[in-house]
GROMACS .gro file of C-alpha atoms in nm:
model
  414
    1MET     CA    1  -2.010  -0.494  -3.171
    2ILE     CA    2  -1.712  -0.513  -3.393
    3GLN     CA    3  -1.812  -0.225  -3.623
    4LYS     CA    4  -1.900  -0.022  -3.311
    5ALA     CA    5  -1.585  -0.052  -3.142
    6LEU     CA    6  -1.394   0.014  -3.495
    7ALA     CA    7  -1.615   0.345  -3.497
    8ALA     CA    8  -1.489   0.436  -3.159
    9LEU     CA    9  -1.164   0.354  -3.190
   10GLU     CA   10  -0.930   0.659  -3.143
   11VAL     CA   11  -0.627   0.743  -3.370
   12ASP     CA   12  -0.391   0.560  -3.122
   13GLY     CA   13  -0.656   0.393  -2.940
   14VAL     CA   14  -0.697   0.010  -2.847
   15ILE     CA   15  -0.909  -0.207  -2.809
   16TRP     CA   16  -0.954  -0.502  -2.573
   17VAL     CA   17  -1.170  -0.822  -2.635
   18ASP     CA   18  -1.291  -1.059  -2.422
   19ALA     CA   19  -1.402  -1.290  -2.637
   20PRO     CA   20  -1.503  -1.715  -2.597
   21GLY     CA   21  -1.262  -1.965  -2.698
   22ARG     CA   22  -1.476  -2.085  -3.015
   23TRP     CA   23  -1.545  -1.730  -3.102
   24ARG     CA   24  -1.193  -1.582  -3.057
   25SER     CA   25  -1.010  -1.662  -3.387
   26ALA     CA   26  -1.308  -1.561  -3.572
   27VAL     CA   27  -1.338  -1.242  -3.400
   28ALA     CA   28  -0.937  -1.143  -3.446
   29ALA     CA   29  -0.996  -1.250  -3.826
   30ASN     CA   30  -1.279  -0.993  -3.852
   31PHE     CA   31  -1.050  -0.710  -3.676
   32ARG     CA   32  -0.730  -0.801  -3.920
   33ALA     CA   33  -0.990  -0.808  -4.217
   34ALA     CA   34  -1.045  -0.462  -4.096
   35GLY     CA   35  -0.669  -0.356  -4.116
   36LEU     CA   36  -0.583  -0.372  -3.778
   37GLU     CA   37  -0.284  -0.578  -3.578
   38ILE     CA   38  -0.356  -0.873  -3.304
   39GLY     CA   39  -0.171  -0.830  -2.979
   40ALA     CA   40  -0.064  -1.107  -2.755
   41PRO     CA   41  -0.355  -1.296  -2.562
   42VAL     CA   42  -0.481  -1.128  -2.244
   43ALA     CA   43  -0.614  -1.321  -1.949
   44TRP     CA   44  -0.887  -1.162  -1.790
   45ARG     CA   45  -0.928  -1.282  -1.355
   46PRO     CA   46  -1.202  -1.103  -1.131
   47ARG     CA   47  -1.086  -1.041  -0.805
   48GLY     CA   48  -1.378  -0.957  -0.584
   49SER     CA   49  -1.533  -0.649  -0.767
   50ALA     CA   50  -1.263  -0.560  -0.911
   51SER     CA   51  -1.058  -0.731  -1.229
   52VAL     CA   52  -0.709  -0.758  -1.358
   53GLU     CA   53  -0.584  -0.815  -1.716
   54PHE     CA   54  -0.237  -0.889  -1.817
   55ALA     CA   55  -0.087  -1.016  -2.108
   56LEU     CA   56   0.014  -1.362  -2.126
   57ALA     CA   57   0.391  -1.319  -2.175
   58ASP     CA   58   0.672  -1.332  -1.925
   59ARG     CA   59   0.639  -1.024  -1.771
   60GLY     CA   60   0.273  -1.012  -1.776
   61LEU     CA   61   0.240  -1.347  -1.580
   62ARG     CA   62   0.536  -1.299  -1.332
   63PHE     CA   63   0.338  -0.980  -1.249
   64ALA     CA   64   0.006  -1.132  -1.194
   65LEU     CA   65   0.193  -1.409  -0.997
   66ASP     CA   66   0.369  -1.199  -0.780
   67ARG     CA   67   0.102  -0.932  -0.700
   68GLY     CA   68  -0.124  -1.209  -0.619
   69HIS     CA   69  -0.354  -1.128  -0.866
   70VAL     CA   70  -0.500  -1.491  -0.921
   71SER     CA   71  -0.641  -1.738  -0.696
   72GLU     CA   72  -0.396  -2.026  -0.548
   73ARG     CA   73  -0.524  -2.253  -0.758
   74TRP     CA   74  -0.409  -2.081  -1.091
   75ARG     CA   75  -0.100  -1.988  -0.926
   76THR     CA   76  -0.008  -2.290  -0.918
   77ILE     CA   77  -0.144  -2.364  -1.272
   78LEU     CA   78   0.041  -2.064  -1.406
   79ALA     CA   79   0.376  -2.130  -1.216
   80VAL     CA   80   0.411  -2.468  -1.331
   81LEU     CA   81   0.293  -2.380  -1.714
   82ARG     CA   82   0.478  -2.079  -1.777
   83TYR     CA   83   0.786  -2.315  -1.770
   84LEU     CA   84   0.712  -2.568  -1.985
   85PRO     CA   85   0.767  -2.547  -2.375
   86TRP     CA   86   0.393  -2.644  -2.435
   87GLY     CA   87   0.227  -2.411  -2.130
   88ARG     CA   88   0.132  -2.114  -2.348
   89PRO     CA   89  -0.090  -2.292  -2.530
   90MET     CA   90  -0.215  -2.496  -2.278
   91LEU     CA   91  -0.327  -2.177  -2.084
   92LEU     CA   92  -0.509  -2.047  -2.369
   93ARG     CA   93  -0.702  -2.373  -2.350
   94LEU     CA   94  -0.734  -2.321  -1.986
   95LEU     CA   95  -0.765  -2.017  -1.834
   96PRO     CA   96  -1.135  -1.844  -1.885
   97GLY     CA   97  -1.117  -1.504  -1.955
   98ILE     CA   98  -0.872  -1.511  -2.273
   99GLY     CA   99  -0.879  -1.196  -2.485
  100PHE     CA  100  -0.656  -1.006  -2.705
  101SER     CA  101  -0.558  -0.646  -2.809
  102ALA     CA  102  -0.615  -0.510  -3.153
  103PHE     CA  103  -0.527  -0.178  -3.274
  104ARG     CA  104  -0.429   0.031  -3.598
  105ASP     CA  105  -0.074  -0.041  -3.753
  106GLY     CA  106   0.191   0.178  -3.629
  107THR     CA  107   0.005   0.252  -3.290
  108ALA     CA  108   0.204   0.163  -3.007
  109PRO     CA  109  -0.017   0.021  -2.763
  110PHE     CA  110   0.015   0.242  -2.401
  111GLY     CA  111   0.289   0.404  -2.554
  112TRP     CA  112   0.239   0.679  -2.332
  113LEU     CA  113   0.335   0.474  -2.061
  114VAL     CA  114   0.532   0.227  -2.186
  115ASP     CA  115   0.796   0.420  -2.403
  116ARG     CA  116   0.912   0.606  -2.054
  117LEU     CA  117   1.060   0.255  -1.937
  118ASP     CA  118   1.424   0.263  -1.962
  119SER     CA  119   1.394  -0.069  -2.197
  120ALA     CA  120   1.061  -0.056  -2.350
  121HIS     CA  121   1.119  -0.314  -2.595
  122GLY     CA  122   0.926  -0.629  -2.547
  123ALA     CA  123   0.728  -0.446  -2.240
  124ASP     CA  124   0.423  -0.598  -2.118
  125VAL     CA  125   0.097  -0.418  -1.962
  126ALA     CA  126  -0.169  -0.533  -1.693
  127LEU     CA  127  -0.470  -0.323  -1.604
  128LEU     CA  128  -0.675  -0.311  -1.284
  129THR     CA  129  -0.990  -0.196  -1.233
  130ASN     CA  130  -1.122  -0.083  -0.872
  131TRP     CA  131  -1.423  -0.223  -0.703
  132ARG     CA  132  -1.605   0.093  -0.711
  133ALA     CA  133  -1.606   0.079  -1.077
  134GLU     CA  134  -1.656   0.397  -1.289
  135GLU     CA  135  -1.660   0.564  -0.954
  136ALA     CA  136  -1.276   0.541  -0.900
  137PRO     CA  137  -0.945   0.552  -1.146
  138PHE     CA  138  -0.829   0.260  -1.289
  139LEU     CA  139  -0.454   0.124  -1.281
  140VAL     CA  140  -0.226   0.058  -1.576
  141PHE     CA  141   0.137  -0.120  -1.544
  142ALA     CA  142   0.389  -0.101  -1.761
  143LEU     CA  143   0.605  -0.421  -1.740
  144GLY     CA  144   0.956  -0.363  -1.799
  145THR     CA  145   1.316  -0.522  -1.770
  146ASN     CA  146   1.466  -0.369  -1.483
  147GLU     CA  147   1.182  -0.151  -1.380
  148THR     CA  148   0.780  -0.118  -1.346
  149LEU     CA  149   0.567   0.197  -1.374
  150VAL     CA  150   0.216   0.263  -1.280
  151ALA     CA  151  -0.010   0.511  -1.438
  152LYS     CA  152  -0.341   0.603  -1.197
  153ARG     CA  153  -0.614   0.711  -1.468
  154GLY     CA  154  -0.974   0.868  -1.459
  155GLY     CA  155  -1.171   1.056  -1.694
  156LYS     CA  156  -1.235   1.435  -1.654
  157GLY     CA  157  -1.431   1.407  -1.295
  158PHE     CA  158  -1.100   1.292  -1.154
  159GLU     CA  159  -0.897   1.552  -1.277
  160ALA     CA  160  -0.863   1.722  -0.922
  161ARG     CA  161  -0.816   1.371  -0.703
  162ILE     CA  162  -0.526   1.327  -0.915
  163SER     CA  163  -0.400   1.625  -0.888
  164HIS     CA  164  -0.399   1.623  -0.526
  165GLU     CA  165  -0.226   1.288  -0.505
  166ALA     CA  166   0.079   1.430  -0.713
  167ALA     CA  167   0.079   1.742  -0.487
  168MET     CA  168   0.074   1.474  -0.176
  169LEU     CA  169   0.319   1.256  -0.292
  170GLU     CA  170   0.548   1.532  -0.373
  171GLN     CA  171   0.507   1.696  -0.042
  172LEU     CA  172   0.495   1.347   0.199
  173ARG     CA  173   0.745   1.136   0.013
  174PRO     CA  174   1.044   1.261   0.191
  175GLY     CA  175   0.922   1.206   0.504
  176LEU     CA  176   0.752   0.892   0.468
  177ALA     CA  177   1.128   0.773   0.340
  178ASN     CA  178   1.261   0.859   0.623
  179ALA     CA  179   1.033   0.689   0.872
  180GLY     CA  180   1.155   0.345   0.691
  181LEU     CA  181   0.843   0.362   0.415
  182HIS     CA  182   0.855   0.301   0.046
  183VAL     CA  183   0.587   0.568  -0.177
  184PRO     CA  184   0.551   0.609  -0.496
  185ARG     CA  185   0.797   0.862  -0.696
  186VAL     CA  186   0.606   1.067  -0.898
  187VAL     CA  187   0.758   1.064  -1.279
  188ASP     CA  188   0.475   1.274  -1.481
  189HIS     CA  189   0.115   1.419  -1.406
  190HIS     CA  190  -0.047   1.525  -1.737
  191ARG     CA  191  -0.430   1.533  -1.868
  192THR     CA  192  -0.543   1.464  -2.207
  193ARG     CA  193  -0.889   1.533  -2.385
  194HIS     CA  194  -1.018   1.192  -2.228
  195PHE     CA  195  -0.821   1.145  -1.930
  196SER     CA  196  -0.643   1.272  -1.644
  197SER     CA  197  -0.285   1.078  -1.563
  198LEU     CA  198  -0.064   1.036  -1.241
  199ILE     CA  199   0.244   0.773  -1.368
  200GLU     CA  200   0.478   0.679  -1.039
  201SER     CA  201   0.743   0.438  -0.962
  202ASP     CA  202   0.648   0.090  -0.836
  203VAL     CA  203   0.696  -0.027  -0.507
  204PRO     CA  204   0.769  -0.355  -0.329
  205GLY     CA  205   0.520  -0.535  -0.164
  206ARG     CA  206   0.192  -0.712  -0.206
  207PRO     CA  207  -0.159  -0.609  -0.049
  208ILE     CA  208  -0.160  -0.710   0.256
  209ALA     CA  209  -0.530  -0.791   0.207
  210GLY     CA  210  -0.449  -1.057  -0.002
  211LEU     CA  211  -0.194  -1.197   0.244
  212ILE     CA  212  -0.413  -1.249   0.494
  213ARG     CA  213  -0.671  -1.395   0.261
  214GLU     CA  214  -0.387  -1.634   0.161
  215GLY     CA  215  -0.322  -1.725   0.535
  216HIS     CA  216  -0.009  -1.566   0.515
  217HIS     CA  217  -0.087  -1.311   0.789
  218ARG     CA  218  -0.317  -1.480   1.060
  219GLN     CA  219  -0.202  -1.243   1.364
  220LEU     CA  220  -0.395  -0.922   1.396
  221GLY     CA  221  -0.113  -0.789   1.690
  222ALA     CA  222   0.190  -0.845   1.473
  223ILE     CA  223   0.028  -0.620   1.171
  224ILE     CA  224  -0.103  -0.319   1.378
  225ASP     CA  225   0.210  -0.319   1.571
  226ARG     CA  226   0.394  -0.265   1.269
  227LEU     CA  227   0.155  -0.016   1.118
  228ALA     CA  228   0.186   0.178   1.486
  229ASP     CA  229   0.564   0.178   1.466
  230TRP     CA  230   0.581   0.370   1.120
  231LEU     CA  231   0.291   0.610   1.218
  232SER     CA  232   0.439   0.723   1.533
  233ARG     CA  233   0.751   0.753   1.327
  234TRP     CA  234   0.615   0.979   1.056
  235ASN     CA  235   0.386   1.123   1.288
  236ARG     CA  236   0.657   1.237   1.523
  237ALA     CA  237   0.821   1.406   1.178
  238THR     CA  238   0.507   1.559   1.071
  239VAL     CA  239   0.360   1.693   1.400
  240ARG     CA  240   0.277   2.052   1.421
  241GLN     CA  241   0.093   2.208   1.729
  242VAL     CA  242  -0.194   2.483   1.579
  243GLU     CA  243  -0.458   2.650   1.748
  244LEU     CA  244  -0.811   2.504   1.677
  245THR     CA  245  -0.972   2.793   1.543
  246ALA     CA  246  -1.406   2.805   1.481
  247ALA     CA  247  -1.326   2.726   1.095
  248LEU     CA  248  -1.077   2.470   1.181
  249SER     CA  249  -1.303   2.261   1.362
  250GLU     CA  250  -1.606   2.342   1.131
  251GLN     CA  251  -1.379   2.198   0.858
  252LEU     CA  252  -1.252   1.876   1.051
  253ILE     CA  253  -1.482   1.775   1.271
  254LEU     CA  254  -1.837   1.931   1.258
  255SER     CA  255  -1.901   1.944   0.881
  256PRO     CA  256  -1.901   1.555   0.832
  257ALA     CA  257  -2.073   1.521   1.192
  258ARG     CA  258  -2.337   1.759   1.036
  259GLU     CA  259  -2.390   1.537   0.745
  260VAL     CA  260  -2.492   1.218   0.961
  261ALA     CA  261  -2.505   1.236   1.350
  262GLN     CA  262  -2.787   1.225   1.484
  263HIS     CA  263  -2.960   1.520   1.718
  264GLU     CA  264  -2.808   1.441   2.080
  265TYR     CA  265  -2.450   1.344   1.892
  266LEU     CA  266  -2.400   1.596   1.724
  267ALA     CA  267  -2.508   1.813   2.057
  268TRP     CA  268  -2.226   1.603   2.233
  269ILE     CA  269  -1.985   1.653   1.946
  270SER     CA  270  -2.022   2.004   1.902
  271GLY     CA  271  -1.985   2.091   2.308
  272GLN     CA  272  -1.661   1.890   2.304
  273THR     CA  273  -1.503   2.081   1.998
  274GLU     CA  274  -1.620   2.408   2.126
  275ARG     CA  275  -1.463   2.349   2.470
  276LEU     CA  276  -1.125   2.330   2.269
  277VAL     CA  277  -1.183   2.620   2.032
  278GLY     CA  278  -0.876   2.878   2.110
  279ARG     CA  279  -0.662   2.567   2.256
  280LYS     CA  280  -0.338   2.434   2.087
  281VAL     CA  281  -0.406   2.071   1.911
  282PRO     CA  282  -0.169   1.856   1.729
  283LEU     CA  283  -0.204   1.802   1.351
  284VAL     CA  284  -0.014   1.533   1.144
  285GLY     CA  285   0.056   1.410   0.801
  286ALA     CA  286  -0.227   1.156   0.723
  287HIS     CA  287  -0.319   0.879   0.460
  288ASN     CA  288  -0.667   0.888   0.503
  289ASP     CA  289  -0.757   0.621   0.349
  290LEU     CA  290  -0.524   0.334   0.544
  291THR     CA  291  -0.727  -0.006   0.427
  292MET     CA  292  -0.516  -0.350   0.409
  293ALA     CA  293  -0.549  -0.287   0.009
  294ASN     CA  294  -0.336  -0.023   0.043
  295VAL     CA  295  -0.077  -0.136   0.234
  296LEU     CA  296   0.178  -0.324   0.097
  297GLY     CA  297   0.447  -0.594   0.268
  298ASP     CA  298   0.564  -0.966   0.259
  299ARG     CA  299   0.488  -1.244   0.513
  300SER     CA  300   0.692  -1.069   0.768
  301ALA     CA  301   0.710  -0.673   0.710
  302ILE     CA  302   0.502  -0.395   0.584
  303LEU     CA  303   0.709  -0.205   0.280
  304SER     CA  304   0.463   0.014   0.121
  305VAL     CA  305   0.150   0.231   0.114
  306VAL     CA  306   0.012   0.315  -0.211
  307ASP     CA  307  -0.322   0.562  -0.313
  308TRP     CA  308  -0.188   0.877  -0.180
  309GLU     CA  309  -0.570   1.073  -0.294
  310ALA     CA  310  -0.715   1.159   0.013
  311ALA     CA  311  -0.365   1.211   0.225
  312SER     CA  312  -0.370   1.568   0.410
  313THR     CA  313  -0.062   1.791   0.561
  314ASP     CA  314  -0.313   1.826   0.848
  315GLY     CA  315  -0.470   1.505   0.917
  316LEU     CA  316  -0.609   1.404   1.284
  317PRO     CA  317  -0.347   1.169   1.533
  318LEU     CA  318  -0.508   0.854   1.561
  319ALA     CA  319  -0.719   0.821   1.235
  320ASP     CA  320  -0.466   0.619   0.979
  321PHE     CA  321  -0.429   0.399   1.275
  322TYR     CA  322  -0.803   0.343   1.428
  323TYR     CA  323  -0.900   0.301   1.005
  324ALA     CA  324  -0.636   0.020   0.917
  325ALA     CA  325  -0.638  -0.143   1.257
  326CYS     CA  326  -1.060  -0.205   1.209
  327ASP     CA  327  -1.010  -0.266   0.836
  328ALA     CA  328  -0.696  -0.569   0.930
  329ALA     CA  329  -0.918  -0.680   1.206
  330ALA     CA  330  -1.208  -0.714   0.947
  331CYS     CA  331  -0.988  -0.884   0.691
  332LEU     CA  332  -0.901  -1.163   0.914
  333ALA     CA  333  -1.243  -1.195   1.055
  334GLY     CA  334  -1.383  -1.266   0.667
  335GLY     CA  335  -1.498  -0.890   0.605
  336ASP     CA  336  -1.736  -0.762   0.856
  337ARG     CA  337  -1.568  -0.421   0.957
  338LEU     CA  338  -1.884  -0.326   1.207
  339ALA     CA  339  -1.818  -0.632   1.374
  340ALA     CA  340  -1.445  -0.577   1.383
  341PHE     CA  341  -1.540  -0.193   1.478
  342GLN     CA  342  -1.704  -0.308   1.817
  343ALA     CA  343  -1.442  -0.582   1.848
  344CYS     CA  344  -1.140  -0.328   1.844
  345PHE     CA  345  -1.320  -0.026   2.038
  346LEU     CA  346  -1.618  -0.137   2.203
  347GLU     CA  347  -1.591  -0.477   2.339
  348ASP     CA  348  -1.382  -0.631   2.629
  349GLY     CA  349  -1.153  -0.878   2.500
  350GLU     CA  350  -0.785  -0.977   2.361
  351ILE     CA  351  -0.854  -0.772   2.036
  352ARG     CA  352  -0.989  -0.430   2.210
  353GLN     CA  353  -0.666  -0.520   2.427
  354LEU     CA  354  -0.413  -0.520   2.140
  355VAL     CA  355  -0.549  -0.225   1.991
  356GLU     CA  356  -0.502  -0.029   2.283
  357LYS     CA  357  -0.137  -0.180   2.372
  358CYS     CA  358  -0.046  -0.073   2.013
  359GLU     CA  359  -0.179   0.320   1.982
  360LYS     CA  360  -0.039   0.393   2.313
  361PRO     CA  361   0.314   0.521   2.163
  362LEU     CA  362   0.093   0.728   1.903
  363ARG     CA  363  -0.140   0.923   2.192
  364ALA     CA  364   0.226   0.956   2.353
  365MET     CA  365   0.363   1.104   2.033
  366ALA     CA  366   0.093   1.343   2.010
  367ALA     CA  367   0.109   1.521   2.337
  368ALA     CA  368  -0.255   1.642   2.286
  369PRO     CA  369  -0.525   1.710   2.553
  370VAL     CA  370  -0.733   1.399   2.596
  371GLU     CA  371  -1.071   1.555   2.486
  372TRP     CA  372  -0.900   1.605   2.191
  373LEU     CA  373  -0.777   1.300   2.074
  374GLU     CA  374  -1.130   1.138   2.141
  375LEU     CA  375  -1.246   1.405   1.936
  376CYS     CA  376  -1.025   1.265   1.639
  377VAL     CA  377  -1.145   0.926   1.720
  378HIS     CA  378  -1.489   1.024   1.680
  379ALA     CA  379  -1.395   1.259   1.359
  380THR     CA  380  -1.262   0.957   1.198
  381TRP     CA  381  -1.558   0.777   1.181
  382LEU     CA  382  -1.780   1.073   1.106
  383ARG     CA  383  -1.565   1.183   0.775
  384HIS     CA  384  -1.575   0.801   0.647
  385ALA     CA  385  -1.956   0.765   0.722
  386ALA     CA  386  -1.991   1.126   0.545
  387ASN     CA  387  -1.813   1.011   0.222
  388GLU     CA  388  -2.008   0.684   0.238
  389GLN     CA  389  -2.313   0.902   0.219
  390ALA     CA  390  -2.265   1.100  -0.041
  391ARG     CA  391  -2.132   0.835  -0.237
  392SER     CA  392  -2.371   0.746  -0.571
  393SER     CA  393  -2.289   0.385  -0.579
  394SER     CA  394  -2.503   0.148  -0.470
  395ARG     CA  395  -2.211  -0.031  -0.336
  396ALA     CA  396  -2.228   0.159  -0.035
  397ASP     CA  397  -2.364  -0.040   0.216
  398GLY     CA  398  -2.409   0.146   0.527
  399THR     CA  399  -2.126   0.029   0.708
  400PHE     CA  400  -1.996   0.359   0.850
  401ILE     CA  401  -2.298   0.487   0.903
  402GLY     CA  402  -2.324   0.179   1.147
  403ILE     CA  403  -2.034   0.258   1.306
  404VAL     CA  404  -2.120   0.632   1.401
  405ASN     CA  405  -2.451   0.491   1.550
  406ALA     CA  406  -2.251   0.205   1.743
  407LEU     CA  407  -2.017   0.485   1.835
  408SER     CA  408  -2.314   0.742   1.925
  409ALA     CA  409  -2.468   0.466   2.130
  410SER     CA  410  -2.188   0.421   2.340
  411ILE     CA  411  -2.135   0.750   2.404
  412LEU     CA  412  -2.494   0.878   2.520
  413GLY     CA  413  -2.573   0.525   2.660
  414LYS     CA  414  -2.852   0.408   2.457
   0.00000   0.00000   0.00000
């Protein structure tokens, strides 16, 4: 394995090695014998289907603690040991998944990112992988003295998505800042022989999903009320009235419906859409993937939103709110998104009443025909279901198809 790694190593490449404790020294010695330098110890921690790797140095440890990338048990251990004189050796013994970096003499690991910091000396690096594995880019954090930079990096298959995200951030960021939200600033966007990269400024907050898991957010009403508040401000700044043409209705509504809707439901969607063709309808700026993993905050507020690769300037009113409200309800209930959808939008009860109360300002702001807003709701879930069906990963569990079927049954009375 070491020989294969050495043969594959690019001139300025870095090998990250995860080795069991009893083999770590021997493996490192083999890399040194081959002329490589050994970097700081690196901790690897699973986060569900994703993972985080961070340098076991001061900034790397602070990053893991502040961002909630370790479990509550390990947070306590790290918080105590990082301040003790013998804490680092103890961490190397206690933490599972300790590895190291190896690189050729003269190579600056992740220099393409770290060197952009105002003070690159002593900077640490952390890597985050996505639950979609190779179907999603990974993130590299360069942790400097006074700033942090984030790079979203993926292979050649991600060029279009990363380019689109860079364009959306440039276009949408001013309006989002005026709506009281922190959004990453584009530092650079470039391609190499192997990768496409988007380098951004860091933004404050931790994923709301993690705060929910740790028990810091327990009230669905408080979360979705804050979401509705900034969404209504942003929507008000970006709303524009357009004529619904046949081409636009195909793009926004009918195309995903043809992918996943059953015959009777598709006929209903088509009929409702045709009645609105030629009329003025509102469109708004939209994130289009507003999960609680992409909404960042603290225990009392929503501060930032990240991951804008699905964003659009021509989004559907209510789409972001409905998707986010359902995801928040699912997080609070333990992850069953279909059950959360039914509680939020179909079943009579307190949760549905909360959602209806919070969405009123968004409906009023849109000033749209009721039929159009209803279509926007259906189109939201049809688009996510079509994306789910197209996804090649076995991780696509059919949840959104189930939501579409439930929505269809509610409309057709089945």
